[in-house]
Amino acid sequence: MSMPTLITLHNGEKGEGTFSKQEMENRITRLRNYMAGHGIAATLFTSYHNINYYSDFLYCAFGRSYGLVVTDHEHTTISANIDGGQPWRRSVGDNISYTDWQKENYFAAVKKLIKDGTTVGVEYDQVSLHNMSKLKSALPRCEFVDIGEPAMRMRMIKSDEEIAHIKKMAGIADAGGAACVEAVSVGVAEYEVALHSTQAMVRQIASLYPHAELLDTWTWFQSGLNTDGAHNPVTTRLIEKGDILSLNCFPMVAGYYVALERTLFAEECSDEHLRLWRINCAVHAQGITLIKPGVRCCDIARSLNQIYQEHGLLANRTFGYGHSFGVLCHYYGREAGLELREDVDTVLQPNMVLSMEPMIMIPQGQPGAGGYREHDILVVTEEGNTNITGFPYGPEHNIIRN
């Protein structure tokens, strides 16, 4: 029996998009203008972030390949038949599904959408050697060039609609932080605090975004030794009196991640913990003042290093001072060109959105042991920045006595 390789599955009606039709057209137009200026006939996106950014469809890979093909007149997502009509309903353009009846049906879809013998943009930082080999076999006369870096640069400047979306989500993160504080008490497990926060954020997302898919919102809440890493998972550890605590709330809507991160203490804070906490808060506050148009990322990092160095804490800094926000998440995508690190010379521009999040870590056994981190989200404006995080930070607010 002959079974189909590719199918068109327009099941149901198109869903309500996250952004306006004009917003999505603007994104695609900027991409097409870049392609035209660089002789690129077709772009094949394969990453979560770029497919989502240019189509409003966030896929679930589960071991399968996905794509978005953009030409000067077509805009088509490629999805697996296992997803039914959901990819088409979420995509702003067309969609084609490939079946599992033959092994390489994904590349049959690519061949259908991209003319052989042309120049094709692909994401060099996303395509594996294995899939690149298959892509070259499917389109043997094509020339492949990188589109990943240029697309990242385009995503770094946010539109007004994106900024409004991110601001709305920052408010949801603040609500998650309040729920965390509400749940913190000596003897309570980390996971219980995290669950309470996550549930609060998901419910608020459902209220504010009734047409959105509810996925990927999460909370990392760490205590004691577990605060030493910024991305340490939630555990069953019980909060103890005097513990240093890390609150990390991450609402996700339509592939857009925002974050609220705060240092807290359970009931009391030792003198050395308090001293270190105040130093990190001072770095955080100074960092916020440095974020303005015309300033290089590397210069912000070097300036803040001086404060840590004056206190003998520079070696305790664990990562850079901040990063871009937009279509990104803990399991996909970063806009690596917009990070506050010594090796990034990007100049800040209005409508960039990034964090200020200094962190130091004092190893176990030393006075003041633990990880200290404060995190605000800032929108770069013509004059400076707007802080869209409302949750308070510092010893005056976050020694929790529930």
Coordinates of C-alpha atoms in Angstrom, one line a residue, residues 150-336:
P150 CA 21.9 38.0 11.2
A151 CA 18.5 36.8 12.5
M152 CA 19.8 37.2 16.1
R153 CA 20.9 40.8 15.4
M154 CA 17.4 41.5 14.0
R155 CA 15.7 40.0 17.1
M156 CA 17.8 42.1 19.5
I157 CA 15.9 45.3 18.7
K158 CA 12.3 44.8 20.1
S159 CA 9.2 46.3 18.5
D160 CA 6.7 48.3 20.6
E161 CA 4.4 45.3 20.6
E162 CA 7.2 43.0 21.9
I163 CA 8.0 45.5 24.6
A164 CA 4.4 45.7 25.7
H165 CA 4.2 41.9 25.8
I166 CA 7.4 41.7 27.8
K167 CA 6.2 44.3 30.3
K168 CA 2.9 42.4 30.8
M169 CA 4.9 39.3 31.5
A170 CA 7.2 41.0 33.9
G171 CA 4.1 41.8 36.0
I172 CA 3.3 38.1 35.9
A173 CA 6.8 37.3 37.2
D174 CA 6.2 39.8 40.0
A175 CA 3.0 37.9 41.0
G176 CA 5.0 34.7 41.0
G177 CA 7.5 36.3 43.4
A178 CA 4.8 37.4 45.7
A179 CA 3.4 33.8 45.7
C180 CA 6.9 32.5 46.5
V181 CA 7.2 34.8 49.5
E182 CA 3.7 33.8 50.6
A183 CA 4.8 30.1 50.7
V184 CA 8.2 30.5 52.3
S185 CA 8.4 29.3 55.9
V186 CA 10.8 27.3 58.0
G187 CA 10.1 23.5 57.4
V188 CA 8.6 24.0 54.0
A189 CA 10.1 22.1 51.1
E190 CA 11.6 23.9 48.1
Y191 CA 9.3 22.2 45.7
E192 CA 6.2 23.3 47.6
V193 CA 7.3 27.0 47.3
A194 CA 8.0 26.5 43.6
L195 CA 4.7 24.8 42.9
H196 CA 2.8 27.6 44.7
S197 CA 4.6 30.2 42.6
T198 CA 4.2 28.4 39.3
Q199 CA 0.5 27.8 39.8
A200 CA 0.0 31.5 40.5
M201 CA 1.8 32.6 37.3
V202 CA 0.0 30.0 35.1
R203 CA -3.4 31.2 36.4
Q204 CA -2.5 34.8 35.7
I205 CA -1.3 33.9 32.2
A206 CA -4.6 32.2 31.6
S207 CA -6.5 35.3 32.7
L208 CA -4.4 37.8 30.8
Y209 CA -3.8 35.7 27.7
P210 CA -7.0 33.6 27.2
H211 CA -6.0 32.6 23.7
A212 CA -2.4 31.5 24.5
E213 CA -1.1 28.0 24.9
L214 CA -0.2 27.4 28.5
L215 CA 3.3 25.8 28.5
D216 CA 6.8 26.0 30.0
T217 CA 6.2 28.4 32.9
W218 CA 8.3 27.3 35.8
T219 CA 9.9 28.3 39.1
W220 CA 13.3 27.4 40.5
F221 CA 13.4 28.0 44.3
Q222 CA 16.6 27.1 46.0
S223 CA 17.7 27.2 49.7
G224 CA 21.0 26.9 51.6
L225 CA 23.7 25.1 49.6
N226 CA 21.4 24.8 46.6
T227 CA 21.7 28.5 46.0
D228 CA 25.3 28.2 44.7
G229 CA 24.1 27.8 41.1
A230 CA 21.8 30.0 39.2
H231 CA 20.1 27.2 37.4
N232 CA 20.0 24.6 40.1
P233 CA 16.9 22.4 40.1
V234 CA 14.2 22.4 42.8
T235 CA 14.7 19.7 45.5
T236 CA 12.9 18.3 48.5
R237 CA 15.2 20.1 50.9
L238 CA 13.3 21.8 53.8
I239 CA 13.9 25.5 54.6
E240 CA 15.9 26.1 57.8
K241 CA 16.0 29.2 60.0
G242 CA 18.7 31.6 58.7
D243 CA 18.9 30.0 55.2
I244 CA 19.8 32.0 52.2
L245 CA 17.2 31.5 49.6
S246 CA 17.0 32.2 45.8
L247 CA 13.6 33.0 44.2
N248 CA 13.5 32.5 40.4
C249 CA 10.2 33.0 38.6
F250 CA 10.0 32.4 34.9
P251 CA 6.6 32.9 33.1
M252 CA 6.6 31.9 29.4
V253 CA 4.0 33.1 26.9
A254 CA 4.3 32.3 23.2
G255 CA 8.0 31.4 23.5
Y256 CA 8.9 34.7 25.3
Y257 CA 10.6 34.2 28.6
V258 CA 11.0 36.8 31.4
A259 CA 12.6 36.4 34.8
L260 CA 12.4 37.6 38.4
E261 CA 15.3 36.6 40.6
R262 CA 15.8 37.6 44.2
T263 CA 17.9 36.8 47.2
L264 CA 15.9 36.1 50.4
F265 CA 16.5 34.9 53.9
A266 CA 14.4 32.7 56.2
E267 CA 13.6 34.7 59.3
E268 CA 17.1 36.0 60.0
C269 CA 20.3 36.9 58.3
S270 CA 23.8 36.7 59.8
D271 CA 26.1 39.7 59.8
E272 CA 28.4 38.3 57.1
H273 CA 25.5 37.3 54.9
L274 CA 24.1 40.8 55.3
R275 CA 27.4 42.4 54.4
L276 CA 27.7 40.4 51.2
W277 CA 24.1 40.8 50.3
R278 CA 24.4 44.6 50.5
I279 CA 27.5 44.6 48.3
N280 CA 25.7 42.6 45.7
C281 CA 22.7 44.9 45.9
A282 CA 25.1 47.9 45.4
V283 CA 26.5 46.3 42.2
H284 CA 22.9 45.7 41.0
A285 CA 21.9 49.3 41.6
Q286 CA 25.0 50.7 40.0
G287 CA 24.5 48.4 37.0
I288 CA 21.0 49.7 36.4
T289 CA 22.4 53.2 36.1
L290 CA 24.9 52.1 33.5
I291 CA 22.4 50.7 31.0
K292 CA 21.8 53.4 28.4
P293 CA 22.1 53.9 24.6
G294 CA 25.6 54.2 23.3
V295 CA 27.3 52.1 26.0
R296 CA 29.1 48.9 25.1
C297 CA 28.2 45.7 27.0
C298 CA 31.8 45.0 27.8
D299 CA 32.3 48.4 29.4
I300 CA 29.4 47.9 31.8
A301 CA 30.9 44.5 32.8
R302 CA 34.4 46.0 33.4
S303 CA 32.9 48.9 35.4
L304 CA 31.0 46.6 37.7
N305 CA 34.0 44.4 38.1
Q306 CA 35.7 47.2 40.0
I307 CA 33.1 47.2 42.8
Y308 CA 33.6 43.5 43.4
Q309 CA 37.4 43.9 43.2
E310 CA 37.3 46.7 45.9
H311 CA 35.6 44.2 48.2
G312 CA 37.8 41.2 47.3
L313 CA 34.9 39.4 45.6
L314 CA 35.7 39.5 41.9
A315 CA 36.7 35.8 41.9
N316 CA 33.3 35.0 43.5
R317 CA 31.4 36.3 40.4
T318 CA 29.8 33.4 38.6
F319 CA 28.7 34.7 35.2
G320 CA 28.1 37.9 33.3
Y321 CA 25.9 40.8 34.5
G322 CA 22.9 40.3 32.2
H323 CA 21.4 39.2 28.9
S324 CA 18.8 40.0 26.3
F325 CA 15.1 39.1 26.6
G326 CA 12.7 38.0 23.9
V327 CA 12.2 34.7 22.2
L328 CA 14.4 32.5 24.4
C329 CA 14.2 29.9 27.2
H330 CA 16.3 27.6 29.4
Y331 CA 16.2 24.9 26.7
Y332 CA 16.5 26.9 23.5
G333 CA 18.1 30.0 22.1
R334 CA 20.0 33.0 23.4
E335 CA 20.7 36.4 21.8
A336 CA 24.4 35.9 22.7

